[in-house]
Short mmCIF file of C-alpha atoms in Angstrom, two decimals:
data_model
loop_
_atom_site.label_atom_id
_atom_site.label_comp_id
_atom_site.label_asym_id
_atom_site.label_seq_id
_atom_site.Cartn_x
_atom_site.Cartn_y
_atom_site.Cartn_z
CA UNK A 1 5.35 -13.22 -3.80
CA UNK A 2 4.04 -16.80 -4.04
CA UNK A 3 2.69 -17.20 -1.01
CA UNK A 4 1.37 -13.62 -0.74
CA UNK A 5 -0.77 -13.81 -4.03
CA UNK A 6 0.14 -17.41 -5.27
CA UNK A 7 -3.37 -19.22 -6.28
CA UNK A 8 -4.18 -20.64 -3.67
CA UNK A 9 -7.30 -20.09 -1.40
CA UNK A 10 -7.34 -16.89 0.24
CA UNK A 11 -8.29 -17.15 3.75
CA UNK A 12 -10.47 -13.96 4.30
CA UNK A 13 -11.39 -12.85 7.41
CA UNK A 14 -12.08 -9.73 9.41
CA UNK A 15 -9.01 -7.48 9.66
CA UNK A 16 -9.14 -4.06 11.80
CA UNK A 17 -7.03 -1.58 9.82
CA UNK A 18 -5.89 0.67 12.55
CA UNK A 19 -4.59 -2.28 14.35
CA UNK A 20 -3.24 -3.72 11.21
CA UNK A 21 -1.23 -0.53 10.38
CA UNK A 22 -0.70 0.12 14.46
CA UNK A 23 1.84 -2.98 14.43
CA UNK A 24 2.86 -2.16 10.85
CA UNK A 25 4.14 0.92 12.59
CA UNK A 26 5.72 -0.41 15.61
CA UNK A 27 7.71 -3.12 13.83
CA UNK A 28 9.20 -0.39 11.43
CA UNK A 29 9.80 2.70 13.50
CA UNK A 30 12.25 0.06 15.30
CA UNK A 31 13.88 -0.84 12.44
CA UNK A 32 14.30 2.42 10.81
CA UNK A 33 14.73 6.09 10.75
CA UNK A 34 11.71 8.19 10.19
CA UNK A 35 7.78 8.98 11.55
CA UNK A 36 4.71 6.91 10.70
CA UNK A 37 1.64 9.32 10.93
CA UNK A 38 -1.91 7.34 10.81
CA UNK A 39 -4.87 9.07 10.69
CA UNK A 40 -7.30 5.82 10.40
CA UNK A 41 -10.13 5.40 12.79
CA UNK A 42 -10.22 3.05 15.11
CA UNK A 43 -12.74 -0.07 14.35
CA UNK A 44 -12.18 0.72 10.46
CA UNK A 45 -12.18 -3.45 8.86
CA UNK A 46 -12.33 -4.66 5.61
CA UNK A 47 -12.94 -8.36 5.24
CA UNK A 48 -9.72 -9.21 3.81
CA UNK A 49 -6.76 -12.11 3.72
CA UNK A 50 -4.93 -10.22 6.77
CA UNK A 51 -1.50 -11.39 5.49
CA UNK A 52 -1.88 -9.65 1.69
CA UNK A 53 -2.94 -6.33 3.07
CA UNK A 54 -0.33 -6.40 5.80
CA UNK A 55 2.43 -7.13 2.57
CA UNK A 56 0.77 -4.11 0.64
CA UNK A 57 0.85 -1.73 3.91
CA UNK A 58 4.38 -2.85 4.56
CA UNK A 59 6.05 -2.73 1.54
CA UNK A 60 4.80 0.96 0.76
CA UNK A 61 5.57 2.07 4.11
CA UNK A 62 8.68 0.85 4.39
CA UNK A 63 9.52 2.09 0.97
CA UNK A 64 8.67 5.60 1.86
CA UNK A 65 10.50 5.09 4.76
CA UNK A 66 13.60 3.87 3.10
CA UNK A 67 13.48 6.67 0.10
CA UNK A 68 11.92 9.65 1.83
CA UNK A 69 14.19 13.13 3.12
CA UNK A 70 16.61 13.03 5.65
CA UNK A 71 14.20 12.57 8.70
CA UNK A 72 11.12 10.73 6.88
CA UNK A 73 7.73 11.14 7.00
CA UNK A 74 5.26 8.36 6.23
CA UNK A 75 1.29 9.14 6.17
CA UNK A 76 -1.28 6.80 6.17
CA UNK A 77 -4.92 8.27 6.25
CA UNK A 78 -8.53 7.02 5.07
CA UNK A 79 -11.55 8.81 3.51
CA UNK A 80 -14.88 7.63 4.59
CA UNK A 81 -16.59 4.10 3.41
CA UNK A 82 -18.43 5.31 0.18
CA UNK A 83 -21.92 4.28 -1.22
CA UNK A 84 -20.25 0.93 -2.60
CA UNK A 85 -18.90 -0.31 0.42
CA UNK A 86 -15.30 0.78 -0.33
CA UNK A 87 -12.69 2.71 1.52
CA UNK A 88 -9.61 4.51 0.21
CA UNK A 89 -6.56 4.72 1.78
CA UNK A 90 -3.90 7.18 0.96
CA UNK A 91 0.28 6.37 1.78
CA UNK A 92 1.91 9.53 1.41
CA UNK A 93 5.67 10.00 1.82
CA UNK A 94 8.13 12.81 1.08
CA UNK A 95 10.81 11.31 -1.21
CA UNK A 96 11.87 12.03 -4.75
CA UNK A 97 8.68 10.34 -6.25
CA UNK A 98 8.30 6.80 -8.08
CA UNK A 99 9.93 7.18 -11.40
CA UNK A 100 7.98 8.16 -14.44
CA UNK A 101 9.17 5.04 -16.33
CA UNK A 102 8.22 2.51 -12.99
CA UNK A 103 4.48 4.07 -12.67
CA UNK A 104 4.36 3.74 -16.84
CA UNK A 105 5.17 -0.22 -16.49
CA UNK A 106 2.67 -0.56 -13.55
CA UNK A 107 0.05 1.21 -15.54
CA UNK A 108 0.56 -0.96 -18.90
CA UNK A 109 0.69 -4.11 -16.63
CA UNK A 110 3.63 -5.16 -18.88
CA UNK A 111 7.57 -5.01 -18.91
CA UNK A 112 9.65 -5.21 -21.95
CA UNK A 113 13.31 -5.22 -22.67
CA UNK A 114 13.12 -1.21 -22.87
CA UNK A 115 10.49 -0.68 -20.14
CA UNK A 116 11.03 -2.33 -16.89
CA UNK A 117 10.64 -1.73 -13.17
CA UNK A 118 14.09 -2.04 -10.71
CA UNK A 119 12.09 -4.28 -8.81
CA UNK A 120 9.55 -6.58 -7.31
CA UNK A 121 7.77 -4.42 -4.55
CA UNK A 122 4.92 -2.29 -6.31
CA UNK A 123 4.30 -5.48 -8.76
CA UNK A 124 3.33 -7.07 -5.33
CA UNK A 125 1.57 -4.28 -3.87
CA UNK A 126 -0.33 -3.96 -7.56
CA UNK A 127 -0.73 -7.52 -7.07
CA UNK A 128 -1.92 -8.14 -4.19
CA UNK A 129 -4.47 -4.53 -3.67
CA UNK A 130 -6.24 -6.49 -7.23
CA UNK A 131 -6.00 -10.00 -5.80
CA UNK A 132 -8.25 -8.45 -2.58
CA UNK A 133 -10.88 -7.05 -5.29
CA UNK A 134 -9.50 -3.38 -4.64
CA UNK A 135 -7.72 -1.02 -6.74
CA UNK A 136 -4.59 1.18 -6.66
CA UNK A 137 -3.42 4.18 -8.18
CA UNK A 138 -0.60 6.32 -7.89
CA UNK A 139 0.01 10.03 -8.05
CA UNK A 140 3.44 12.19 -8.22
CA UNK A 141 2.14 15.37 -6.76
CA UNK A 142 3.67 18.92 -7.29
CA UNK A 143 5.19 19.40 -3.96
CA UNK A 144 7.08 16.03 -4.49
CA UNK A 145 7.23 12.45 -3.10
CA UNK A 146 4.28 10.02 -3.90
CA UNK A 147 0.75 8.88 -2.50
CA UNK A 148 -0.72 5.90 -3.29
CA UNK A 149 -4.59 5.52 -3.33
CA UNK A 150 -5.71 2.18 -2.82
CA UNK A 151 -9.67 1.11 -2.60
CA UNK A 152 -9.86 -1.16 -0.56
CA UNK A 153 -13.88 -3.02 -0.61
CA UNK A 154 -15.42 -5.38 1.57
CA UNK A 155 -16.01 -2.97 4.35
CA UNK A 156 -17.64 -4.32 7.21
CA UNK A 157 -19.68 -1.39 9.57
#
C-alpha cells in the first residue's frame, strides 16, 4: 500500500487503458477461473501514475474473479469522456455483493472497533482512484453482485 499511494512523487504519465486492462486480463485469466469481458476502446488514456491504476484495476478484478458464481464473469466497460475531461469506468462482477457493513466503512472513510472492513483491498482501491484526482463509488444492484464506478480525469484525446 506504501508504495502504491505512499507520499511520494507520483510519476504521471500517459497510460492507454485498453492496453492497461488488456494485460490486466491476460495475467489473471492464467491464474484463475473465470471470463474478463472489456468493452473499452482502444486509444482510451488518462494521464495517470500507470502503476496506481493498474493496483485499482487489479485488485477489483481479481476480487470479482475470486468471489463471483461458479464460472465468473468480470466486466469492465467505459462511458464516453464527459464535458470535464473525465471518464467512468464501470467493474461489474456477479458475486454475492460487497457487504453492507464494508461499503458503510468505505463511505464514512473511518473504521471503529464495531465497524470495520475484513481487509485492505477496497481501502487501496479507495485510495489510490482519490490519490489519481478521480472518484469511486459503489453500487449493490438488484440482480446481485457489485459494480464499481470510478471517474477517472485527466483524459487525454
Amino acid at each position: 500500500i506504501e508504495r502504491t499511494i505512499g507520499s511520494g512523487e507520483r510519476s504521471h504519465g500517459t497510460v492507454d487503458v485498453r492496453e492497461l486492462l488488456s494485460d490486466i486480463e491476460t495475467d489473471l485469466t492464467d491464474a484463475a477461473d473465470g471470463r474478463i469481458q472489456i468493452d473499452v476502446p482502444a486509444g482510451l488514456t488518462v494521464r495517470a501514475d500507470s502503476m496506481v491504476l493498474d493496483r485499482v484495476f487489479r485488485n477489483l478484478i481479481e476480487n470479482g474473479l475470486e468471489h463471483g458464481g461458479a464460472d465468473p464473469v468480470v466486466e469492465v466497460e467505459s462511458t464516453d469522456v464527459d464535458e470535464t475531461g473525465q471518464v467512468t469506468v464501470a467493474i461489474r462482477d456477479d458475486g454475492p455483493g460487497i457487504p453492507e457493513h464494508e461499503l458503510a466503512v468505505l463511505e464514512t472513510g473511518d473504521e471503529t472497533p464495531l465497524e470495520h472492513g475484513s481487509g485492505l483491498g477496497l481501502w487501496l482501491v479507495t485510495w489510490g482512484v482519490v490519490s489519481l484526482g478521480g472518484g469511486i463509488e459503489f453500487e449493490r444492484p438488484a440482480d446481485g453482485g457489485t459494480a464499481v464506478h470510478l471517474s477517472l480525469p485527466n483524459v487525454l484525446r
